[in-house]
Amino acid sequence: LPDDQDQPIYVSADQASLNERTGVAVYTGAVEIRQGSMILQGSRVEMHRDGQGSISRIITTGSPAEFQQQASPNQPVTKAYGLRMDYQVPTQTVTITENARVVQDADEFTGERIVYDMDNSIVDAFRSEAQGGQRVQMVIQPKANP
Amino acid sequence: QTDERLWVCNLLPNGEWDCEVNELLMDAQGTPQPALTSPSPSATTRPATPAAAAPVTTAPEPVTADTPAVPVSSEPAAEVQTFAIEPPADFSGVPATPAADTPQVSTDTQPHTAVSSTRARTADAWECTAGFDGNWSCAPGNAQAVSVAQLGRFNTPTAGASGVLLNNPYAYLDWYPHTGTEPMLCKGRYVEPEIAYLQSEFADGEQPIYAEADLSSADLQSGLARLTGGVKIQQGSRLFTSRYGEVDNSARTAFLEGDVTFREPGVLLVGQRAETDFNAGVSSFYSAEYVMHYEHLRGSAATITRYDDQRVRLESGAITYCEPGNNDWSIASGEITLHPDKGYGVAKHATFRIADVPVFYMPWFRFPIDDRRQSGFLYPSVGASKSDGFDFSIPYYFNIAPNLDDTLTVRYIEKRGLLLENELRYMNSWSHNELSLAYLSGDDRKDDENRWLTGFKHSGSPADRWTSRIDYTRVSDNDYFADLGTSLEVQRTDHLDQRGQLRYQGDGWNFLANLHQYQTINDNLSSPYQRTPQLLLTGNERLNRRASVDYQAEYVRFERDRKDFFANTSDIRRTDAQRVHLRPTFSHRNSRPWGYMNGALTLWHSSYDFDFPEGADSSDIPSSVTAGIASLDSGLYFDRDFSFSGQSYSQSLEPRLMLLHVEKDNEQPTLSQFRYFDSSQLSFSYNNLFDRYGWSGNDRVSATSQATIGVSSALYDDRGMEKARIAVAQAHYLQDRDGNDLRPGDISGTESSSNLALLAQWNITPNLRLRHDSEIDRDSFNMEEQNYQLAWRPDDENLFYFSYRDRVNSAIPSRDRTRQSDIVFRNQINPQWGWIGRWQHDIANRQRLDTLLGLEYGTCCWKMRLTAREWLSSSNVRGSEAEYDRGVFVQFVLRGLGSFGGDGGRSLIEEITGFREKDHDNF
Amino acid sequence: CGFKLRGLYDIPESLKRVAIDAGSQQDSQLSRTLEQALEANGVVIDNQAPYRIELLQQGITRRTLSLDSSARASEYELRGEVTFQVSDRDGNLLLPERTLMSERAYNVDSSNITASDSQEPILRQQIHQDLAQQIMRQYIRIQMP
């Protein structure tokens, strides 16, 4: 939701470790991060903080890692899956790589790398660089005719 | 030296590349891996009008291997759990966030400059990629570490021949040149690539849409997704491909641009831009081309719209059956609608063009797409003659039901009037029927007489064991065919059959009831005897393995049309009669592998109830004739095997002796008194010398006491196929024959032996056959009659036929001799050019009978035949001699549309040589 | 000169029984004549036999062979043609498809075609006899695979 950013962030994980020098907190083992309607799940999460101590970036990896968010009240929930998710908080963009998959209301986007712009709810998908690698795929389910 | 090349690339049908890299060479040379980068397709805003779209820059068609980007120095990473490199200082870190107001995506979203995609070759397969946003992210490599960049095969379907594709300009239409060497009529063919269409029981409209691309950008709110690079959109059995596409998820529509192709089983559409509405199933293509592979049909138009019910509409376009690159003929029209499911198309305001030159205009033109029967206008024919003036006819075909159709032909003849011809065909489970009718009211050139024709043909089996046949034709007057000709399927002989038959097939016997009349439309001929009716019972009863009884019992009422030209009342030949004929035969067959001996005893009896014309001298004409026939037919079989030039043959020697004795109780009427109703003297031949009666029909039999000796020898190959046969026979008479019932070959009937009948056949090769039969004078041994027939037919398209006949017509009293030669050839010089010819010559009267020369030129989508013919045609007018008819015929065959114009006697060639000419209308 | 009386052909045992399949023209004159020709050479006609002679196409057509001085037919030719093959129950071929032809000509009196046309039944029987003999000879020479 638009006001997700102002919500507090809850984190639950098996272990957590903080690297004082770099300020990067690392959580491992069934990690789940909630902020408003946004949910991030994965087996390992790195949380980076900017100079002022606010979270600037969350890197989640898992097999697969999951992301869920509702862009606006009337919009269905958008879910995303991928082996690795790089959530840039300032730009409100999540970069999902390796078997990235975004699902919204039964429509589905897959690709090697997907960038989800949460503010404008825009999903950019990219094919893999290697030849013969996975291409971007979309599946649009038949809807009851309006 | 192909193996020296690093890679081999083939351009594929759908414009993609299929490259094979030579791995060994690559490693051996250790050249830096060429990293294939795909230059960034700058996403374009959704253009208001298609024209204004900024050209989408995409990877140029043949993907060139760019100069390898300098690989980022990738020092082997130490065993570090997390390893992140701070973004380079100069990067502002926050890419320009797109203006969020309008749904338009900013023109330059995240330029995708994947600088390099080299995977660092690290021991434990860490993978670090430089993200577009300048951040480095390294993650533990997934399980199957992707080996160093490998120039693999693009995962595009490969189809079609390789190699020669490079200079094939029409590969985009699925048109591939033949790689064979021998010349073909068409230089190539449509090849539809195998596409894995998604089968499902739902209609295409309700199936999910699968889209695929190199890059996509979707706005989840508006539901608009932009796809770039190798776009593929598939729904059910429809597949779109293009370089760029926009899919509106909520409205379920799509806009495609750049090498747009649309495929459906059997159909291909290619265009620059296209829009499609997945719900309504309607797709429109702009400046597009259309191909139906199987039907060999293609079209191009400013706009081609494909509707959900498979209809295809081409606006201001043209269609043709010619292959790509050949516009010999086409149909251009403001609006063409194709109905592939119904098998026809309709063009409105159409102009028929030859080599892009409009030739004639058709307000409304319907044409077949496949060979299903369609109701509709058939092709008109136009002619002119000085006797009848302008002659135009247009047929219309009604496909009423699968077993019922009708063809109505309206024909306007300037100097005669309007002739309507109608042919109704009806089939049901047990019969096949054809009704032909024609009517011309008030023929201006025949003092306003009404002229008509009726024809009815039927064959069927009304009940178990019963078969019925009707063949009835009647015309209003004798000159009907001469003046009007006909397009109907009716026989056009001098004597029109009006015949009805009913037959019952019992076990070992059958009964025939037959009514057979004629309408003679030739004043020079008297009408033949009609059987009104004929009842015939024939049967065979097996007494035991060797003996059997055959019987024949017939009642016939013979009538002759008395108004004929020999109208002087007392002419004996106008006699009518009822006749009863009985012919029981007891035969005993005794056959062994080495020979046979068949005895047969026949009682032959005909009794008449004459109805002589008044005043005819019929005093001494017997009212019945009875004959006893005894025959003993025996023969031996000898064989010997031998081999000749490596082939093993077997030759047979078959001597044959037939003893025949026929006693008759009554003199038959002399020829001058009265000839016969349905008997004709058998012509002189090897087989007829062994005939027990000497005559056909049931009026006459030769009283004789004779022995016919024959010897026949045949050559068989090891498969038992007859290679050659020669046979000679002669009859030796112990008594004279009656002047009225001569045996075959008899002249006076007092000869003590017949001439020699020679028969020779030689299958020189399976395609070259020689036939000969002749009558050799018993004393001088020169040939009284000799006939030769040579037929050479290597394949369906070439044939040579020669016939020479020097013979006497023993069926007519005048026994005039005819010597005629007939030469027919058909030669397909090459797939384009072919010619046919016929030269029938009456040597005795030094007169051409039929001379024909035809030339045929064909291309992949049309054929033209020019035939010139001069033939002697018998005249119907009393007393006038036959005179020559001459004609030049032009026929066009347009692939897919059928043929126009007269075939100028080609069907005659088939009739002459008996060889069904290859279906000359297919390509 | 090497000729000797013909012995019974040693027809392979399985070919001693054969069915004749002439499709719609099952009891045509050619089929019956072929049956007699085969029986005369020790082959039994049996519809349940493992092999069958299929008469794929058979027919006799008539055409004008020569004309008289006023361009009317003076001689007709009857051309008999049969296409046959020998196959077993499940369709593999023992004898590939072959076409045989036989012709007979007869004189015509165009002023009395009732009489001329009555020659046809006699010539049709001769043509069928000829074709039946040829089929029979090829059948009994089949070498079992």
Coordinates of C-alpha atoms in Angstrom, one line a residue, chain B residues 291-689:
Chain B
V291 CA -0.4 -17.4 -47.3
M292 CA -2.5 -20.6 -47.2
H293 CA 0.2 -23.2 -47.6
Y294 CA -1.9 -26.2 -48.7
E295 CA -4.1 -24.3 -51.0
H296 CA -1.0 -22.5 -52.5
L297 CA -3.0 -19.3 -52.2
R298 CA -1.4 -16.0 -51.2
G299 CA -2.7 -12.5 -50.9
S300 CA -1.4 -9.0 -50.0
A301 CA -3.4 -6.0 -48.8
A302 CA -3.2 -2.7 -47.0
T303 CA -5.2 -4.3 -44.2
I304 CA -5.9 -8.0 -43.6
T305 CA -8.4 -8.7 -40.8
R306 CA -8.9 -12.2 -39.4
Y307 CA -12.2 -12.8 -37.6
D308 CA -13.0 -15.4 -34.9
D309 CA -15.0 -17.5 -37.4
Q310 CA -11.9 -17.9 -39.5
R311 CA -13.1 -15.4 -42.0
V312 CA -10.3 -13.4 -43.5
R313 CA -10.9 -10.0 -45.1
L314 CA -8.4 -8.3 -47.3
E315 CA -9.0 -4.6 -47.9
S316 CA -7.7 -3.1 -51.1
G317 CA -5.6 -6.1 -51.8
A318 CA -5.1 -8.9 -54.2
I319 CA -5.0 -12.7 -54.1
T320 CA -3.4 -15.2 -56.4
Y321 CA -2.5 -18.8 -56.6
C322 CA 0.8 -18.0 -58.2
E323 CA 4.0 -18.6 -56.2
P324 CA 5.7 -15.6 -54.5
G325 CA 7.6 -13.5 -57.0
N326 CA 5.3 -14.4 -59.9
N327 CA 2.3 -12.2 -60.5
D328 CA 1.2 -13.7 -63.8
W329 CA -2.4 -13.3 -62.7
S330 CA -4.2 -12.1 -59.7
I331 CA -7.6 -10.8 -58.5
A332 CA -7.4 -7.4 -57.1
S333 CA -10.3 -6.0 -55.3
G334 CA -11.4 -3.4 -52.8
E335 CA -12.6 -6.1 -50.5
I336 CA -11.9 -9.9 -50.6
T337 CA -13.4 -12.1 -48.0
L338 CA -12.1 -15.7 -47.6
H339 CA -14.0 -18.4 -45.9
P340 CA -11.4 -21.2 -45.4
D341 CA -13.9 -23.3 -43.4
K342 CA -16.5 -23.2 -46.1
G343 CA -13.9 -23.5 -48.9
Y344 CA -14.7 -20.3 -51.0
G345 CA -13.8 -16.7 -51.2
V346 CA -15.8 -13.6 -52.5
A347 CA -14.2 -10.6 -54.1
K348 CA -16.3 -7.4 -54.5
H349 CA -15.4 -4.8 -57.2
A350 CA -12.7 -7.1 -58.4
T351 CA -10.5 -6.7 -61.4
F352 CA -8.8 -9.7 -62.9
R353 CA -5.2 -8.8 -63.6
I354 CA -2.7 -10.4 -65.9
A355 CA 0.9 -9.4 -65.0
D356 CA -0.6 -6.6 -63.0
V357 CA -2.5 -5.2 -65.9
P358 CA -6.3 -5.1 -65.2
V359 CA -8.0 -7.2 -67.8
F360 CA -11.6 -7.2 -66.9
Y361 CA -13.8 -6.0 -64.1
M362 CA -16.2 -8.2 -62.0
P363 CA -18.6 -6.5 -59.6
W364 CA -18.9 -9.7 -57.6
F365 CA -16.7 -12.8 -58.0
R366 CA -16.8 -16.0 -56.0
F367 CA -14.0 -18.4 -56.3
P368 CA -13.2 -21.8 -54.6
I369 CA -10.4 -22.1 -52.1
D370 CA -10.4 -25.9 -52.0
D371 CA -12.1 -28.6 -54.0
R372 CA -15.3 -28.8 -52.0
R373 CA -18.4 -28.6 -54.1
Q374 CA -19.8 -25.1 -53.9
S375 CA -22.9 -23.5 -55.2
G376 CA -22.0 -20.7 -57.5
F377 CA -21.4 -19.5 -61.0
L378 CA -19.2 -21.7 -63.1
Y379 CA -17.1 -20.1 -65.7
P380 CA -18.9 -18.5 -68.7
S381 CA -17.9 -19.4 -72.2
V382 CA -18.1 -17.0 -75.1
G383 CA -18.1 -17.7 -78.8
A384 CA -19.1 -16.4 -82.1
S385 CA -19.9 -18.0 -85.5
K386 CA -21.1 -16.6 -88.7
S387 CA -24.1 -18.9 -88.7
D388 CA -25.3 -18.2 -85.1
G389 CA -23.7 -14.9 -84.3
F390 CA -22.7 -14.1 -80.7
D391 CA -23.0 -17.0 -78.4
F392 CA -22.7 -16.5 -74.6
S393 CA -23.5 -19.1 -71.9
I394 CA -23.2 -18.9 -68.1
P395 CA -23.8 -22.0 -65.9
Y396 CA -24.8 -21.9 -62.3
Y397 CA -24.2 -24.8 -60.0
F398 CA -26.6 -25.6 -57.1
N399 CA -24.9 -27.8 -54.5
I400 CA -28.3 -28.7 -53.0
A401 CA -27.3 -31.6 -50.9
P402 CA -24.4 -34.1 -50.7
N403 CA -26.4 -36.4 -52.9
L404 CA -28.3 -33.9 -55.0
D405 CA -27.0 -31.1 -57.2
D406 CA -28.1 -29.2 -60.3
T407 CA -26.4 -27.2 -63.0
L408 CA -28.5 -24.6 -64.9
T409 CA -26.9 -23.2 -68.0
V410 CA -28.4 -20.1 -69.5
R411 CA -27.2 -19.7 -73.1
Y412 CA -27.9 -16.8 -75.3
I413 CA -27.5 -17.4 -79.0
E414 CA -27.8 -14.2 -81.0
K415 CA -29.5 -15.6 -84.1
R416 CA -31.5 -18.3 -82.3
G417 CA -32.7 -17.1 -78.9
L418 CA -32.3 -18.2 -75.3
L419 CA -31.5 -21.8 -74.6
L420 CA -31.9 -23.2 -71.1
E421 CA -30.0 -26.4 -70.2
N422 CA -30.5 -28.0 -66.9
E423 CA -28.8 -31.1 -65.4
L424 CA -30.1 -32.6 -62.1
R425 CA -28.0 -35.3 -60.4
Y426 CA -29.5 -37.3 -57.6
M427 CA -28.0 -40.3 -55.7
N428 CA -29.5 -42.4 -53.0
S429 CA -28.5 -45.5 -51.2
W430 CA -29.4 -47.8 -54.1
S431 CA -29.3 -45.8 -57.3
H432 CA -27.6 -43.0 -59.2
N433 CA -29.8 -40.8 -61.4
E434 CA -29.2 -37.9 -63.9
L435 CA -32.0 -35.9 -65.5
S436 CA -30.9 -33.6 -68.4
L437 CA -33.3 -31.1 -69.9
A438 CA -32.9 -28.4 -72.5
Y439 CA -35.4 -26.0 -74.0
L440 CA -35.2 -23.2 -76.7
S441 CA -38.5 -21.5 -77.4
G442 CA -38.9 -20.2 -80.9
D443 CA -35.6 -20.9 -82.7
D444 CA -35.4 -17.8 -85.0
R445 CA -33.3 -19.8 -87.5
K446 CA -35.7 -22.7 -87.7
D447 CA -39.0 -20.8 -88.3
D448 CA -39.7 -20.4 -84.7
E449 CA -39.8 -24.1 -83.8
N450 CA -39.4 -25.0 -80.2
R451 CA -36.4 -27.1 -79.7
W452 CA -35.9 -29.4 -76.7
L453 CA -33.9 -32.3 -75.4
T454 CA -34.6 -34.7 -72.6
G455 CA -32.2 -37.2 -71.2
F456 CA -32.5 -39.5 -68.2
K457 CA -29.8 -41.9 -66.9
H458 CA -30.4 -44.3 -64.0
S459 CA -28.5 -47.3 -62.6
G460 CA -29.3 -48.9 -59.4
S461 CA -30.4 -52.0 -57.5
P462 CA -34.0 -51.5 -56.3
A463 CA -34.0 -54.8 -54.3
D464 CA -31.8 -57.6 -53.4
R465 CA -30.5 -59.4 -56.5
W466 CA -32.4 -56.8 -58.8
T467 CA -30.5 -54.3 -60.8
S468 CA -32.1 -51.6 -63.0
R469 CA -30.7 -49.4 -65.7
I470 CA -32.3 -46.6 -67.8
D471 CA -30.6 -44.7 -70.6
Y472 CA -33.1 -42.4 -72.4
T473 CA -32.3 -39.5 -74.8
R474 CA -34.7 -37.8 -77.0
V475 CA -34.4 -34.6 -79.1
S476 CA -37.0 -32.5 -80.8
D477 CA -35.5 -32.8 -84.3
N478 CA -32.7 -34.5 -86.2
D479 CA -30.5 -31.4 -86.4
Y480 CA -30.7 -30.5 -82.7
F481 CA -27.1 -31.5 -81.9
A482 CA -25.7 -30.2 -85.2
D483 CA -27.3 -26.8 -84.6
L484 CA -27.1 -26.4 -80.9
G485 CA -24.6 -28.9 -79.5
T486 CA -25.0 -29.4 -75.8
S487 CA -23.2 -29.0 -72.5
L488 CA -25.2 -31.9 -71.0
E489 CA -23.9 -35.3 -70.3
V490 CA -25.8 -37.1 -73.1
Q491 CA -24.6 -39.4 -75.8
R492 CA -24.4 -37.8 -79.3
T493 CA -24.5 -40.8 -81.7
D494 CA -26.5 -41.2 -84.8
H495 CA -29.0 -43.5 -83.0
L496 CA -30.0 -42.2 -79.6
D497 CA -30.5 -45.0 -77.1
Q498 CA -33.9 -45.1 -75.3
R499 CA -33.3 -48.1 -73.2
G500 CA -34.7 -49.6 -69.9
Q501 CA -33.4 -52.8 -68.3
L502 CA -34.4 -54.8 -65.2
R503 CA -32.2 -57.8 -64.2
Y504 CA -32.7 -60.4 -61.6
Q505 CA -29.6 -62.4 -60.5
G506 CA -30.6 -65.9 -59.3
D507 CA -28.3 -68.6 -58.1
G508 CA -26.7 -69.8 -61.4
W509 CA -29.3 -68.1 -63.5
N510 CA -30.5 -64.6 -64.3
F511 CA -33.4 -63.0 -66.0
L512 CA -33.3 -59.8 -68.0
A513 CA -36.3 -57.6 -69.1
N514 CA -35.1 -55.0 -71.6
L515 CA -36.9 -52.3 -73.6
H516 CA -34.6 -50.8 -76.3
Q517 CA -35.7 -48.1 -78.7
Y518 CA -33.7 -45.7 -80.8
Q519 CA -34.2 -42.2 -82.1
T520 CA -32.2 -42.0 -85.4
I521 CA -31.2 -38.4 -86.0
N522 CA -29.3 -39.1 -89.2
D523 CA -31.4 -38.9 -92.4
N524 CA -28.8 -41.0 -94.2
L525 CA -29.4 -44.0 -91.9
S526 CA -32.4 -46.2 -91.4
S527 CA -33.3 -46.8 -87.8
P528 CA -32.1 -50.1 -86.3
Y529 CA -34.5 -52.8 -85.0
Q530 CA -35.8 -52.0 -81.6
R531 CA -36.5 -54.5 -78.9
T532 CA -39.9 -53.7 -77.6
P533 CA -39.5 -55.7 -75.3
Q534 CA -36.9 -58.4 -74.9
L535 CA -37.2 -61.0 -72.1
L536 CA -34.1 -63.2 -71.7
L537 CA -33.5 -66.1 -69.3
T538 CA -30.0 -67.5 -69.1
G539 CA -28.7 -70.0 -66.7
N540 CA -26.2 -72.7 -65.9
E541 CA -26.8 -75.9 -64.0
R542 CA -23.9 -78.0 -62.9
L543 CA -24.7 -81.7 -63.1
N544 CA -21.4 -82.8 -61.7
R545 CA -17.7 -81.7 -61.6
R546 CA -17.4 -82.0 -65.3
A547 CA -20.8 -81.9 -66.9
S548 CA -23.2 -78.9 -66.9
V549 CA -26.1 -77.5 -68.8
D550 CA -26.3 -73.9 -70.0
Y551 CA -29.6 -72.6 -71.3
Q552 CA -30.9 -69.5 -72.9
A553 CA -34.5 -68.7 -73.5
E554 CA -35.5 -65.4 -75.1
Y555 CA -38.6 -63.6 -76.3
V556 CA -38.1 -60.4 -78.4
R557 CA -40.5 -58.2 -80.3
F558 CA -38.5 -56.4 -83.1
E559 CA -39.9 -53.3 -84.5
R560 CA -38.4 -50.8 -86.9
D561 CA -39.4 -47.2 -87.4
R562 CA -41.3 -47.4 -90.6
K563 CA -41.2 -43.7 -91.5
D564 CA -37.6 -44.2 -92.6
F565 CA -36.2 -43.1 -96.0
F566 CA -36.9 -46.4 -97.7
A567 CA -40.5 -45.5 -97.3
N568 CA -41.6 -47.5 -100.3
T569 CA -44.0 -49.7 -98.4
S570 CA -43.1 -53.1 -99.7
D571 CA -39.4 -53.0 -98.8
I572 CA -38.8 -56.3 -97.0
R573 CA -36.3 -54.7 -94.7
R574 CA -39.2 -53.0 -93.0
T575 CA -40.3 -56.4 -91.6
D576 CA -41.2 -56.5 -87.9
A577 CA -41.4 -59.7 -86.0
Q578 CA -41.7 -61.4 -82.6
R579 CA -39.1 -64.1 -82.0
V580 CA -38.7 -66.8 -79.5
H581 CA -35.2 -68.3 -79.2
L582 CA -34.2 -71.4 -77.2
R583 CA -30.7 -72.5 -76.8
P584 CA -30.0 -75.3 -74.3
T585 CA -26.4 -76.6 -74.3
F586 CA -25.1 -79.7 -72.6
S587 CA -21.3 -79.5 -72.1
H588 CA -18.8 -81.9 -70.7
R589 CA -15.4 -80.4 -69.6
N590 CA -12.4 -82.6 -69.0
S591 CA -9.3 -80.6 -68.2
R592 CA -5.9 -81.8 -67.1
P593 CA -2.8 -79.7 -66.4
W594 CA -1.4 -80.9 -69.8
G595 CA -4.6 -80.5 -71.8
Y596 CA -8.3 -80.4 -72.1
M597 CA -11.2 -81.9 -74.1
N598 CA -14.6 -80.2 -73.9
G599 CA -17.5 -81.6 -75.7
A600 CA -20.7 -79.6 -76.2
L601 CA -24.2 -80.4 -77.7
T602 CA -26.5 -77.5 -78.4
L603 CA -30.1 -77.3 -79.7
W604 CA -30.5 -73.9 -81.4
H605 CA -34.0 -72.8 -82.2
S606 CA -35.6 -69.5 -83.4
S607 CA -39.2 -69.2 -84.3
Y608 CA -40.7 -66.0 -85.7
D609 CA -44.1 -64.4 -86.0
F610 CA -43.4 -62.1 -88.9
D611 CA -45.3 -58.8 -89.7
F612 CA -44.3 -58.2 -93.3
P613 CA -45.0 -54.9 -94.9
E614 CA -48.0 -55.0 -97.3
G615 CA -47.1 -56.3 -100.7
A616 CA -43.8 -57.7 -99.7
D617 CA -42.8 -61.0 -101.3
S618 CA -42.5 -63.1 -98.2
S619 CA -43.6 -66.4 -99.6
D620 CA -40.6 -68.7 -98.9
I621 CA -39.4 -67.2 -95.7
P622 CA -39.4 -69.9 -93.0
S623 CA -41.0 -69.0 -89.8
S624 CA -38.6 -71.0 -87.7
V625 CA -35.1 -72.4 -87.9
T626 CA -33.7 -75.2 -85.8
A627 CA -30.1 -76.3 -85.7
G628 CA -28.2 -79.0 -83.9
I629 CA -24.6 -78.1 -82.9
A630 CA -22.0 -80.6 -81.8
S631 CA -18.5 -79.6 -81.0
L632 CA -15.4 -81.2 -79.6
D633 CA -12.8 -78.7 -78.5
S634 CA -9.5 -80.2 -77.4
G635 CA -6.0 -78.9 -76.8
L636 CA -2.6 -79.8 -75.3
Y637 CA -0.2 -77.7 -73.3
F638 CA 3.6 -78.1 -73.8
D639 CA 6.2 -76.1 -72.0
R640 CA 9.9 -75.6 -72.1
D641 CA 12.1 -73.4 -69.8
F642 CA 15.1 -71.6 -71.1
S643 CA 17.1 -68.6 -70.1
F644 CA 18.1 -65.8 -72.4
S645 CA 20.7 -63.1 -71.4
G646 CA 20.4 -64.1 -67.7
Q647 CA 16.6 -64.0 -67.6
S648 CA 14.7 -67.3 -67.2
Y649 CA 11.7 -67.7 -69.5
S650 CA 9.2 -70.4 -70.2
Q651 CA 7.7 -70.9 -73.6
S652 CA 4.3 -72.7 -74.1
L653 CA 3.2 -74.5 -77.2
E654 CA -0.6 -75.0 -77.3
P655 CA -2.0 -76.9 -80.2
R656 CA -5.8 -76.8 -80.5
L657 CA -8.3 -78.8 -82.5
M658 CA -12.0 -78.1 -82.6
L659 CA -14.4 -80.4 -84.5
L660 CA -17.7 -78.7 -85.3
H661 CA -20.9 -80.1 -86.9
V662 CA -24.0 -78.0 -87.4
E663 CA -27.2 -79.3 -89.0
K664 CA -30.1 -77.0 -89.8
D665 CA -33.6 -77.9 -90.8
N666 CA -34.5 -74.9 -92.8
E667 CA -33.0 -72.6 -95.4
Q668 CA -32.5 -69.1 -93.9
P669 CA -33.9 -66.2 -95.9
T670 CA -31.5 -65.0 -98.6
L671 CA -29.6 -61.8 -97.9
S672 CA -31.6 -60.0 -100.6
Q673 CA -34.9 -61.2 -99.2
F674 CA -34.3 -60.5 -95.6
R675 CA -31.3 -60.1 -93.5
Y676 CA -31.7 -60.4 -89.8
F677 CA -32.8 -58.6 -86.7
D678 CA -29.8 -59.0 -84.3
S679 CA -27.3 -61.2 -86.0
S680 CA -24.0 -60.1 -87.5
Q681 CA -21.3 -62.2 -89.2
L682 CA -18.3 -62.5 -86.9
S683 CA -15.2 -60.9 -88.3
F684 CA -12.3 -63.1 -89.3
S685 CA -10.0 -63.6 -86.4
Y686 CA -8.1 -66.4 -84.6
N687 CA -10.7 -66.6 -81.8
N688 CA -13.7 -66.2 -84.0
L689 CA -12.6 -69.2 -86.1

